Coordinates of C-alpha atoms in Angstrom, one line a residue:
Chain A
M20 CA 0.7 -195.0 -150.8
E21 CA -0.9 -191.8 -149.4
I22 CA -0.8 -193.2 -145.8
A23 CA 2.9 -194.2 -146.3
R24 CA 3.7 -190.7 -147.4
Y25 CA 1.8 -189.2 -144.5
N26 CA 3.7 -191.5 -142.0
I27 CA 7.1 -190.5 -143.4
R28 CA 6.2 -186.7 -143.3
N29 CA 5.1 -187.4 -139.6
D30 CA 8.3 -189.3 -138.8
V31 CA 10.5 -186.6 -140.4
F32 CA 8.7 -183.9 -138.3
D33 CA 9.0 -186.0 -135.1
T34 CA 12.7 -186.4 -135.8
Y35 CA 12.9 -182.6 -136.2
L36 CA 11.1 -182.0 -132.9
S37 CA 13.4 -184.5 -131.2
V38 CA 16.5 -182.7 -132.6
K39 CA 15.3 -179.4 -131.3
F40 CA 14.3 -180.8 -127.9
E41 CA 17.7 -182.6 -127.5
L42 CA 19.7 -179.4 -128.6
M43 CA 17.6 -177.5 -126.0
K44 CA 18.8 -180.1 -123.4
H45 CA 22.5 -179.6 -124.5
L46 CA 22.0 -175.8 -124.1
K47 CA 20.1 -175.9 -120.8
N48 CA 22.4 -178.3 -119.1
R49 CA 25.3 -176.2 -120.3
R50 CA 27.1 -179.0 -122.1
L51 CA 27.2 -177.1 -125.3
F52 CA 28.7 -174.1 -123.6
I53 CA 31.4 -176.1 -121.9
V54 CA 32.5 -177.9 -125.0
G55 CA 32.1 -174.7 -127.1
A56 CA 34.3 -172.9 -124.5
L57 CA 36.9 -175.6 -125.0
A58 CA 36.8 -175.0 -128.8
I59 CA 37.6 -171.4 -128.3
I60 CA 40.2 -171.8 -125.4
I61 CA 42.3 -174.6 -126.9
P62 CA 43.5 -172.8 -130.0
L63 CA 44.3 -169.8 -127.9
I64 CA 46.9 -171.9 -126.0
F65 CA 49.0 -172.0 -129.2
Y66 CA 49.8 -168.3 -129.0
V67 CA 52.5 -169.4 -126.5
K68 CA 54.8 -170.6 -129.1
V69 CA 54.1 -169.3 -132.6
P70 CA 55.8 -171.3 -135.5
D71 CA 57.1 -169.7 -138.7
T72 CA 54.5 -170.8 -141.1
A73 CA 50.7 -170.8 -141.0
G74 CA 50.6 -174.4 -142.1
V75 CA 52.6 -175.6 -139.1
F76 CA 50.6 -173.5 -136.9
A77 CA 47.3 -175.0 -138.2
V78 CA 48.7 -178.6 -137.8
N79 CA 49.8 -177.7 -134.2
V80 CA 46.3 -176.5 -133.4
L81 CA 44.5 -179.3 -135.1
T82 CA 46.5 -181.9 -133.2
F83 CA 44.2 -181.4 -130.3
L84 CA 41.0 -181.5 -132.3
N85 CA 40.6 -185.3 -132.2
L86 CA 40.5 -185.1 -128.5
L87 CA 37.9 -182.3 -128.6
I88 CA 35.8 -184.3 -131.0
V89 CA 35.9 -187.4 -128.8
I90 CA 35.0 -185.4 -125.7
S91 CA 32.1 -183.7 -127.7
A92 CA 30.8 -187.1 -129.0
A93 CA 30.9 -188.6 -125.5
M94 CA 29.1 -185.8 -123.9
F95 CA 26.4 -185.3 -126.5
A96 CA 25.7 -188.9 -127.5
G97 CA 26.7 -190.7 -124.1
D98 CA 23.2 -190.5 -122.8
A99 CA 21.2 -190.5 -126.0
I100 CA 19.6 -193.8 -125.5
C101 CA 20.4 -195.2 -122.0
G102 CA 19.6 -191.8 -120.6
E103 CA 16.0 -192.2 -121.6
F104 CA 15.7 -195.5 -119.8
E105 CA 17.9 -194.7 -116.8
K106 CA 16.0 -191.5 -116.0
K107 CA 12.7 -193.1 -116.9
T108 CA 11.9 -190.2 -119.2
N109 CA 11.0 -192.8 -121.8
L110 CA 7.7 -193.3 -119.8
L111 CA 6.9 -189.7 -120.7
S112 CA 8.1 -189.6 -124.3
F113 CA 7.2 -193.2 -125.7
P114 CA 3.6 -193.4 -124.9
T115 CA 2.9 -190.7 -127.5
P116 CA 2.1 -190.8 -131.1
Q117 CA 5.8 -190.8 -132.3
R118 CA 8.0 -193.6 -133.3
R119 CA 10.9 -194.5 -131.0
S120 CA 13.1 -194.5 -134.1
S121 CA 12.2 -190.8 -134.7
I122 CA 13.0 -190.0 -131.1
F123 CA 16.5 -191.7 -131.2
A124 CA 17.2 -190.5 -134.7
G125 CA 16.6 -186.9 -133.4
K126 CA 18.9 -187.5 -130.6
Y127 CA 21.6 -188.8 -132.8
V128 CA 21.3 -185.9 -135.2
A129 CA 21.3 -183.4 -132.3
A130 CA 24.6 -184.9 -131.1
L131 CA 26.0 -184.8 -134.5
L132 CA 25.0 -181.1 -135.0
A133 CA 26.4 -180.0 -131.6
T134 CA 29.7 -181.8 -132.4
F135 CA 29.7 -180.2 -135.9
L136 CA 29.2 -176.8 -134.2
V137 CA 32.1 -177.4 -131.9
V138 CA 34.3 -178.3 -134.8
L139 CA 33.2 -175.3 -136.8
L140 CA 34.0 -173.0 -133.9
Y141 CA 37.4 -174.6 -133.5
Y142 CA 38.2 -174.0 -137.2
V143 CA 36.8 -170.4 -137.2
V144 CA 38.9 -169.5 -134.2
M145 CA 42.0 -171.1 -135.7
T146 CA 41.3 -169.4 -139.0
L147 CA 41.1 -166.0 -137.3
Q148 CA 44.3 -166.7 -135.4
I149 CA 46.1 -167.6 -138.7
A150 CA 44.7 -164.4 -140.3
Q151 CA 45.9 -162.3 -137.4
L152 CA 49.4 -163.9 -137.1
Y153 CA 50.2 -164.6 -140.8
G154 CA 47.6 -162.5 -142.8
W155 CA 44.5 -163.8 -144.7
G156 CA 46.6 -164.9 -147.6
A157 CA 48.6 -167.3 -145.5
I158 CA 45.5 -169.5 -144.7
P159 CA 46.3 -173.0 -146.0
T160 CA 44.3 -173.9 -149.1
E161 CA 43.8 -177.5 -147.8
L162 CA 42.1 -176.3 -144.6
G163 CA 38.6 -177.0 -146.1
K164 CA 39.6 -180.6 -146.8
S165 CA 40.8 -180.9 -143.3
F166 CA 37.5 -179.5 -142.0
L167 CA 35.4 -182.0 -144.0
T168 CA 37.6 -184.8 -142.7
A169 CA 37.1 -183.5 -139.2
L170 CA 33.3 -183.5 -139.7
L171 CA 33.5 -187.2 -141.0
F172 CA 35.4 -188.2 -137.9
S173 CA 32.9 -186.4 -135.8
A174 CA 30.2 -188.5 -137.4
A175 CA 32.1 -191.7 -136.7
A176 CA 32.9 -190.8 -133.1
V177 CA 29.2 -189.9 -132.4
S178 CA 28.1 -193.1 -134.0
V179 CA 30.5 -195.1 -131.8
V180 CA 29.3 -193.5 -128.6
F181 CA 25.7 -193.7 -129.7
F182 CA 26.2 -197.5 -130.1
F183 CA 27.7 -197.8 -126.5
S184 CA 24.6 -195.7 -125.3
A185 CA 22.4 -198.5 -126.7
V186 CA 24.5 -201.3 -125.3
L187 CA 25.1 -200.0 -121.7
K188 CA 22.6 -199.2 -119.1
R189 CA 24.0 -196.0 -117.5
S190 CA 24.8 -192.7 -119.2
I191 CA 28.0 -192.3 -117.2
S192 CA 29.2 -195.7 -118.3
S193 CA 28.5 -195.1 -122.0
T194 CA 30.1 -191.7 -121.9
I195 CA 33.3 -193.0 -120.2
V196 CA 33.5 -196.3 -122.2
G197 CA 32.9 -194.4 -125.5
F198 CA 35.6 -191.9 -124.6
L199 CA 38.1 -194.6 -123.6
F200 CA 37.3 -196.7 -126.6
L201 CA 38.1 -193.8 -129.0
M202 CA 40.9 -192.3 -127.0
V203 CA 42.8 -195.2 -125.5
I204 CA 41.7 -198.7 -126.8
L205 CA 41.8 -197.9 -130.5
R206 CA 45.0 -195.9 -130.1
V207 CA 46.6 -198.7 -128.3
V208 CA 45.5 -201.2 -131.0
Q209 CA 46.7 -198.8 -133.6
Q210 CA 50.2 -198.6 -132.0
I211 CA 50.5 -202.2 -131.6
L212 CA 49.7 -202.9 -135.2
T213 CA 52.1 -200.2 -136.3
R214 CA 55.0 -201.7 -134.1
V215 CA 54.4 -205.1 -135.9
N216 CA 54.5 -203.2 -139.3
Q217 CA 50.8 -203.7 -140.0
E218 CA 49.0 -200.6 -141.3
P219 CA 46.0 -200.0 -139.0
W220 CA 43.8 -198.8 -142.0
F221 CA 40.7 -200.1 -140.4
I222 CA 41.1 -198.1 -137.1
V223 CA 39.0 -195.0 -137.2
T224 CA 41.4 -192.9 -135.0
Y225 CA 44.2 -193.8 -137.6
S226 CA 41.9 -192.4 -140.3
A227 CA 41.3 -189.3 -138.2
D228 CA 45.0 -188.5 -138.7
L229 CA 43.9 -187.2 -142.1
I230 CA 42.6 -184.1 -140.3
T231 CA 46.3 -182.9 -140.1
N232 CA 47.9 -185.0 -142.8
V233 CA 45.9 -183.3 -145.6
L234 CA 47.7 -180.0 -144.8
G235 CA 50.9 -181.6 -146.0
V236 CA 53.2 -180.3 -143.2
S237 CA 54.5 -181.8 -139.9
S238 CA 53.7 -180.6 -136.4
S239 CA 56.4 -178.5 -134.6
L240 CA 55.1 -179.8 -131.2
G241 CA 57.5 -182.8 -131.3
F242 CA 55.7 -185.4 -129.2
G243 CA 55.3 -188.9 -130.2
R244 CA 58.9 -190.1 -130.2
G245 CA 62.1 -189.1 -128.5
E246 CA 65.4 -188.5 -130.1
G247 CA 66.8 -191.6 -131.6
E248 CA 63.6 -193.6 -131.2
P249 CA 62.0 -195.2 -134.1
A250 CA 58.9 -193.5 -135.5
L251 CA 55.7 -194.8 -133.9
T252 CA 53.6 -194.1 -137.0
A253 CA 55.4 -195.5 -139.9
F254 CA 52.1 -195.4 -142.0
T255 CA 50.1 -192.5 -143.3
P256 CA 46.4 -193.1 -143.9
H257 CA 45.3 -193.0 -147.5
L258 CA 42.7 -190.4 -148.1
G259 CA 40.1 -192.5 -149.8
V260 CA 40.5 -195.5 -147.5
G261 CA 40.4 -193.2 -144.5
I262 CA 37.2 -191.5 -145.7
A263 CA 35.6 -194.9 -146.3
V264 CA 36.6 -196.2 -142.8
M265 CA 35.1 -193.1 -141.2
V266 CA 31.8 -193.3 -143.2
A267 CA 31.6 -197.1 -142.4
Y268 CA 32.0 -196.4 -138.6
A269 CA 29.4 -193.7 -138.8
I270 CA 26.9 -195.8 -140.6
V271 CA 27.5 -199.1 -138.7
G272 CA 27.6 -197.4 -135.3
F273 CA 24.4 -195.6 -135.9
A274 CA 22.6 -198.5 -137.4
A275 CA 23.6 -201.0 -134.7
G276 CA 22.9 -198.5 -132.0
M277 CA 19.4 -197.8 -133.4
A278 CA 18.7 -201.6 -133.9
L279 CA 19.7 -202.3 -130.3
A280 CA 17.7 -199.3 -128.9
L281 CA 14.5 -200.4 -130.7
R282 CA 14.9 -203.9 -129.3
R283 CA 15.3 -202.5 -125.8
E284 CA 12.2 -203.2 -123.6
Q285 CA 11.2 -201.4 -120.4
Chain B
M16 CA -20.3 -201.9 -129.2
E17 CA -17.0 -200.0 -129.5
Y18 CA -15.1 -199.9 -126.2
A19 CA -12.8 -197.2 -125.2
I20 CA -10.3 -199.8 -124.1
R21 CA -10.3 -203.5 -124.9
T22 CA -7.9 -206.2 -124.7
E23 CA -8.3 -209.9 -126.2
N24 CA -6.5 -212.7 -124.6
L25 CA -3.4 -210.6 -123.9
V26 CA -0.4 -212.8 -123.1
K27 CA 3.1 -211.5 -122.2
R28 CA 5.8 -214.0 -121.8
Y29 CA 9.5 -213.0 -121.1
S30 CA 12.5 -214.9 -122.3
K31 CA 13.1 -216.8 -119.1
G32 CA 9.8 -218.4 -119.2
F33 CA 8.1 -216.0 -116.8
T34 CA 4.5 -215.3 -117.8
A35 CA 3.3 -211.8 -116.7
L36 CA 0.0 -211.9 -118.4
D37 CA -2.0 -215.1 -119.2
G38 CA -4.9 -214.3 -121.4
V39 CA -6.2 -211.0 -120.0
S40 CA -9.4 -209.8 -121.6
L41 CA -10.8 -206.4 -120.7
Q42 CA -13.7 -204.3 -121.9
I43 CA -14.0 -200.8 -120.8
R44 CA -16.8 -198.7 -121.9
K45 CA -16.5 -195.0 -122.7
G46 CA -16.7 -192.7 -119.7
E47 CA -16.2 -195.5 -117.3
V48 CA -13.7 -195.2 -114.4
V49 CA -12.2 -198.6 -113.9
G50 CA -9.9 -199.7 -111.1
Y51 CA -7.3 -202.3 -112.1
V52 CA -6.5 -204.0 -108.7
G53 CA -4.0 -206.7 -107.8
P54 CA -1.0 -207.5 -105.7
N55 CA 2.5 -206.4 -106.8
G56 CA 3.6 -208.5 -109.7
A57 CA 0.1 -209.4 -110.8
G58 CA 0.6 -207.9 -114.2
K59 CA -1.1 -204.5 -113.9
T60 CA 1.8 -202.4 -115.1
T61 CA 2.6 -205.0 -117.9
T62 CA -1.0 -204.6 -119.2
I63 CA -0.7 -200.8 -119.1
K64 CA 2.7 -200.9 -120.9
I65 CA 1.1 -202.9 -123.7
L66 CA -1.9 -200.5 -123.9
T67 CA 0.5 -197.6 -124.2
G68 CA 2.8 -199.2 -126.8
L69 CA 5.8 -199.6 -124.4
L70 CA 5.8 -203.4 -124.6
K71 CA 4.6 -205.8 -127.3
P72 CA 2.3 -208.7 -126.3
S73 CA 3.6 -212.2 -126.9
S74 CA 0.0 -212.8 -128.2
G75 CA -3.5 -211.2 -128.1
H76 CA -4.6 -207.8 -129.0
A77 CA -5.0 -204.5 -127.2
Y78 CA -7.4 -201.9 -128.7
V79 CA -7.9 -198.2 -127.9
N80 CA -11.1 -196.7 -129.4
G81 CA -11.0 -199.7 -131.8
V82 CA -7.6 -199.2 -133.0
D83 CA -5.0 -202.0 -132.4
V84 CA -2.1 -200.5 -130.5
T85 CA 0.5 -202.9 -131.9
V86 CA -0.7 -202.5 -135.5
N87 CA -1.3 -198.7 -135.5
P88 CA 0.4 -197.2 -132.4
R89 CA 0.5 -193.7 -133.7
E90 CA -3.3 -193.6 -134.1
A91 CA -4.1 -195.5 -131.0
L92 CA -1.7 -193.4 -128.8
R93 CA -3.1 -190.1 -130.1
T94 CA -6.3 -190.6 -128.0
I95 CA -4.5 -191.7 -124.8
G96 CA -3.0 -189.8 -122.0
A97 CA -0.8 -191.8 -119.7
L98 CA 0.9 -191.7 -116.4
I99 CA 3.0 -194.9 -116.0
E100 CA 4.8 -195.8 -112.7
V101 CA 7.0 -192.9 -111.6
P102 CA 8.4 -191.4 -114.8
G103 CA 11.4 -189.1 -114.9
V104 CA 11.0 -185.5 -115.6
Y105 CA 13.2 -183.1 -117.7
D106 CA 14.5 -181.2 -114.6
Y107 CA 16.4 -178.8 -116.7
L108 CA 13.2 -177.4 -118.4
T109 CA 10.3 -175.4 -117.2
P110 CA 6.7 -176.9 -117.4
H111 CA 6.0 -174.5 -120.2
E112 CA 9.0 -175.7 -122.3
M113 CA 8.1 -179.4 -121.6
L114 CA 4.5 -179.1 -122.4
T115 CA 5.2 -177.1 -125.5
Y116 CA 7.3 -180.0 -126.8
F117 CA 4.6 -182.5 -126.1
G118 CA 2.0 -180.3 -127.6
K119 CA 3.9 -180.2 -130.9
V120 CA 4.2 -184.0 -130.7
Y121 CA 0.4 -184.1 -130.6
R122 CA 0.4 -181.7 -133.5
M123 CA -1.4 -178.9 -131.6
S124 CA -1.1 -175.4 -133.0
G125 CA 1.0 -172.8 -131.1
G126 CA -2.1 -170.9 -129.8
E127 CA -3.8 -174.1 -128.8
I128 CA -0.6 -175.2 -126.9
D129 CA -0.4 -172.0 -125.0
H130 CA -4.2 -172.1 -124.1
R131 CA -4.0 -175.7 -123.0
I132 CA -0.8 -175.2 -121.0
K133 CA -2.5 -172.4 -119.0
E134 CA -5.7 -174.5 -118.6
T135 CA -4.0 -177.8 -117.5
L136 CA -1.5 -176.1 -115.2
E137 CA -4.4 -174.2 -113.5
L138 CA -6.2 -177.6 -113.1
V139 CA -3.2 -179.3 -111.4
R140 CA -2.6 -176.0 -109.5
L141 CA 0.9 -175.3 -111.0
S142 CA 0.0 -172.0 -112.7
D143 CA 2.6 -170.1 -110.7
W144 CA 5.3 -172.5 -111.7
E145 CA 4.9 -172.3 -115.4
H146 CA 8.3 -170.8 -116.0
K147 CA 10.2 -172.2 -113.1
K148 CA 12.6 -175.1 -113.4
I149 CA 11.0 -178.6 -112.9
G150 CA 14.2 -179.5 -111.0
T151 CA 13.0 -177.4 -108.1
F152 CA 9.7 -179.2 -107.8
S153 CA 8.6 -181.6 -105.0
T154 CA 7.4 -185.2 -105.9
G155 CA 3.7 -184.2 -105.6
M156 CA 4.3 -181.3 -107.9
E157 CA 6.1 -183.4 -110.4
R158 CA 3.3 -185.9 -110.4
R159 CA 0.7 -183.2 -111.0
L160 CA 2.8 -181.8 -113.9
I161 CA 2.9 -185.3 -115.5
I162 CA -0.9 -185.5 -115.1
A163 CA -0.9 -182.1 -116.9
K164 CA 1.1 -183.5 -119.7
A165 CA -1.2 -186.6 -119.9
I166 CA -4.3 -184.5 -120.4
L167 CA -2.7 -181.6 -122.5
H168 CA -4.1 -182.9 -125.7
K169 CA -7.6 -183.6 -124.3
P170 CA -7.4 -187.4 -124.7
D171 CA -10.6 -189.5 -124.6
N172 CA -8.8 -192.1 -122.4
L173 CA -6.7 -191.6 -119.4
I174 CA -4.5 -194.4 -118.2
L175 CA -3.0 -194.0 -114.7
D176 CA -0.7 -196.6 -113.2
E177 CA -0.3 -196.1 -109.4
P178 CA -0.8 -192.3 -109.7
V179 CA -0.4 -191.7 -106.0
L180 CA 2.7 -193.8 -105.4
G181 CA 5.1 -192.0 -103.1
L182 CA 2.9 -189.0 -102.5
D183 CA 2.0 -187.5 -99.1
P184 CA -1.5 -187.4 -97.9
K185 CA -2.2 -184.0 -99.4
G186 CA -0.7 -185.2 -102.8
I187 CA -2.9 -188.2 -102.6
R188 CA -5.9 -186.1 -102.0
D189 CA -5.1 -183.8 -104.9
V190 CA -4.6 -186.6 -107.4
R191 CA -7.8 -188.2 -106.2
E192 CA -9.7 -184.9 -106.7
L193 CA -8.3 -184.6 -110.2
I194 CA -9.5 -188.1 -111.1
R195 CA -13.0 -187.2 -109.8
Q196 CA -12.9 -184.1 -112.1
F197 CA -11.9 -186.2 -115.1
R198 CA -14.7 -188.6 -114.4
N199 CA -17.2 -185.9 -114.2
E200 CA -16.0 -184.6 -117.5
G201 CA -16.8 -187.9 -119.1
M202 CA -13.2 -189.1 -119.7
T203 CA -12.6 -192.8 -119.6
V204 CA -10.1 -193.5 -116.9
F205 CA -8.3 -196.8 -116.4
L206 CA -6.7 -196.7 -112.9
S207 CA -4.1 -199.3 -111.9
S208 CA -3.6 -199.3 -108.1
H209 CA -2.9 -201.6 -105.2
L210 CA -4.5 -199.0 -102.8
L211 CA -8.1 -200.2 -102.5
G212 CA -9.3 -197.0 -100.8
E213 CA -8.3 -194.9 -103.7
V214 CA -10.1 -197.2 -106.1
A215 CA -13.3 -197.4 -103.9
E216 CA -13.5 -193.6 -103.9
V217 CA -13.1 -192.8 -107.5
C218 CA -14.0 -195.9 -109.6
N219 CA -17.3 -197.3 -110.8
T220 CA -15.9 -200.7 -111.9
V221 CA -13.2 -202.8 -110.5
V222 CA -11.2 -205.5 -112.3
F223 CA -9.1 -207.8 -110.1
L224 CA -6.0 -209.3 -111.5
N225 CA -3.8 -212.0 -109.9
K226 CA -0.9 -214.0 -111.4
G227 CA -1.5 -212.5 -114.8
K228 CA -5.2 -213.5 -114.9
V229 CA -8.4 -211.5 -114.4
V230 CA -10.0 -213.2 -111.3
S231 CA -13.1 -211.0 -110.9
S232 CA -14.7 -207.9 -112.5
D233 CA -17.7 -206.0 -111.3
S234 CA -19.4 -202.6 -110.7
M235 CA -18.6 -201.0 -107.3
D236 CA -22.4 -201.0 -106.6
R237 CA -22.7 -204.8 -107.2
I238 CA -19.6 -205.5 -105.1
G239 CA -21.1 -203.3 -102.3
S240 CA -24.4 -205.2 -102.3
T241 CA -22.7 -208.7 -102.4
M242 CA -20.6 -207.7 -99.5
E243 CA -23.5 -206.5 -97.1
R244 CA -23.0 -208.3 -93.8
K245 CA -26.6 -208.5 -92.7
V246 CA -25.9 -206.4 -89.8
V247 CA -27.4 -203.1 -88.7
D248 CA -25.5 -200.7 -86.5
V249 CA -27.8 -198.5 -84.3
K250 CA -26.7 -195.8 -82.0
F251 CA -29.1 -194.4 -79.4
L252 CA -29.2 -191.2 -77.5
K253 CA -28.5 -192.8 -74.2
P254 CA -27.5 -196.3 -72.9
L255 CA -30.2 -198.9 -73.2
S256 CA -32.0 -200.3 -70.1
R257 CA -32.7 -204.0 -69.8
E258 CA -36.2 -203.5 -70.6
E259 CA -35.3 -201.7 -73.8
I260 CA -32.9 -204.4 -74.8
E261 CA -35.7 -207.0 -74.4
K262 CA -37.9 -204.9 -76.7
L263 CA -35.2 -204.9 -79.3
R264 CA -34.8 -208.7 -79.1
A265 CA -38.6 -209.0 -79.5
I266 CA -38.6 -207.3 -82.9
E267 CA -39.5 -210.2 -85.2
L268 CA -37.0 -209.4 -88.0
V269 CA -34.1 -209.2 -85.7
K270 CA -32.3 -212.5 -85.3
S271 CA -29.9 -211.6 -82.6
V272 CA -28.8 -208.3 -80.6
D273 CA -25.5 -207.3 -79.4
V274 CA -25.6 -204.3 -77.1
N275 CA -22.7 -202.1 -75.9
D276 CA -23.7 -199.1 -73.9
N277 CA -25.7 -196.9 -76.2
A278 CA -24.9 -198.9 -79.4
A279 CA -26.5 -202.1 -80.7
R280 CA -25.7 -204.5 -83.6
L281 CA -28.8 -206.1 -84.9
L282 CA -28.4 -209.2 -87.0
Y283 CA -31.2 -209.7 -89.7
D284 CA -31.8 -211.4 -93.0
G285 CA -30.0 -208.7 -95.0
Q286 CA -32.9 -207.7 -97.1
P287 CA -33.3 -204.0 -97.7
V288 CA -37.0 -204.2 -97.0
S289 CA -36.3 -205.8 -93.6
S290 CA -33.8 -203.0 -92.8
V291 CA -36.6 -200.5 -93.4
Q292 CA -39.1 -202.3 -91.3
I293 CA -36.7 -202.6 -88.4
L294 CA -36.1 -198.9 -88.5
R295 CA -39.8 -198.2 -88.5
R296 CA -40.3 -200.5 -85.6
L297 CA -37.6 -198.8 -83.6
V298 CA -39.3 -195.4 -84.1
S299 CA -42.7 -196.8 -83.3
L300 CA -41.3 -198.2 -80.0
N301 CA -40.1 -194.7 -79.2
F302 CA -36.3 -195.6 -79.4
D303 CA -34.2 -192.4 -79.6
V304 CA -32.3 -193.4 -82.7
V305 CA -29.1 -191.2 -83.4
S306 CA -27.8 -193.2 -86.4
Y307 CA -28.7 -196.4 -88.4
N308 CA -26.3 -198.0 -90.7
V309 CA -26.4 -201.1 -92.7
E310 CA -22.9 -202.5 -92.3
T311 CA -21.1 -203.6 -95.4
A312 CA -17.8 -205.2 -95.9
G313 CA -15.1 -203.0 -97.5
L314 CA -13.4 -203.5 -100.9
E315 CA -10.6 -205.0 -98.9
D316 CA -12.8 -207.8 -97.7
Y317 CA -13.9 -208.4 -101.3
Y318 CA -10.3 -208.3 -102.5
V319 CA -9.4 -211.0 -99.8
S320 CA -12.4 -213.1 -100.9
V321 CA -11.4 -213.1 -104.6
M322 CA -7.7 -213.2 -104.2
G323 CA -7.5 -215.5 -101.2
E324 CA -5.5 -215.0 -98.1
G325 CA -2.2 -215.7 -99.7
K326 CA 0.2 -213.2 -101.0
G327 CA -0.8 -213.5 -104.6
G328 CA 1.3 -212.1 -107.4
N329 CA 3.9 -213.8 -109.4

């Protein structure tokens, strides 16, 4: 029992070391700065056309958050597993007294933290904008719920890309495939299902619509359908189901990615 | 006896039926420098990957300091420093940052890490590069940095897989010199290489591997003595006259003489005592001997004799 406790303590410490090392990588190769800069710049674009209410402004700004989360997940988790094998840095890090699971878990957590940081930055900038444009009192009360939903979608997106990183051999492939899967393939499936009047409740990008839906107002940006066209999204994700779907994607993506990574031989 | 590195009937089969290792048993004593020699595809790297926990054997066991690598990798790998193939480096980091991370992985204290980083970088002649980006390093510098990483935690056992692969002659000399230093410090070194010159210079035991099987294993001294060619090469101060050649042929221990200008090759029975007596006789006959060498076959000849002339490998 004592040995088991000792090993768990060691595993936790190794995971912590891996998280720090991976975050240093994201900082050193400027990925964190690039995505962080996007998190600051994108909300600023919405100064161009300021709507009447703070709620509509928030929905307008948050419409682009999904894209930023997917970019962030692809950049931070894309090379988490295959990068080690592709660049052969595994030949340095694996023959050491740490479990591979600790190394990969650390990489996953680092990608998660980096994406959370980007999301937090996005909300902070947006909140400051609302305070400046409409006053502190106008900040929508549901913004916290939206933020938590955004964090859940971040976890799901990171897990999906982490899974592709375990399946594919090259970092560039897993980054692009992860991005396209979340931004194009799932969106297309979602739209096809909607067209045939089936609610795409199991599609994680559909659940991610909760980020804006929880605010209870519509965007004034007006894309999605032209005048006279039928609505593309006839359904609205249910909060409980949406959360469950995002949690499921996060857990299954991470577990499947980890299982494949541990089976991978040199 | 507890060996530094030991394997027992190590077998590694891949899914397509290819057998990379077929019952490899090794016994390496503490402080030994062992060369692991064989053609490409013989199974050298597979053995090393099993010893360092990168691969799991299909059957058999690999022990480091008596600890089974597959059963308790954390404990076994704590006492190993390894350089395997040509690993990638974290080119966005500095040597200090990279080595600090690995120092923490080995649970070294902050002060100890800083001290060992200075010590190891000095040893591999990278002290001036401690805070420069690894991305700017040459191949030789990268390799030396990886060796620094391998010895950072003062391991008992150093496992080197083709450590001079892709290096220029100066880089090869540097790495060879480092291995000699490790040997003198009493470290156990397991060196896989297909460069026989490298092995002959630094190792005291050689294990020959072919098609996943150990085909021969012996000390360098014994290999050297078995490969003596029963020939003495003698150089004289000036070209020999006909009379002097006849005197050489008349020496009773000499079976035949082949003279070329001021050099002669004397065939004898190969016994060390005979070699001494021939030299004494040459001196007593007033030959001006400049050099006297008992000719031995190189490791390459021994390699060919145990591997056969074929290409070998799987």
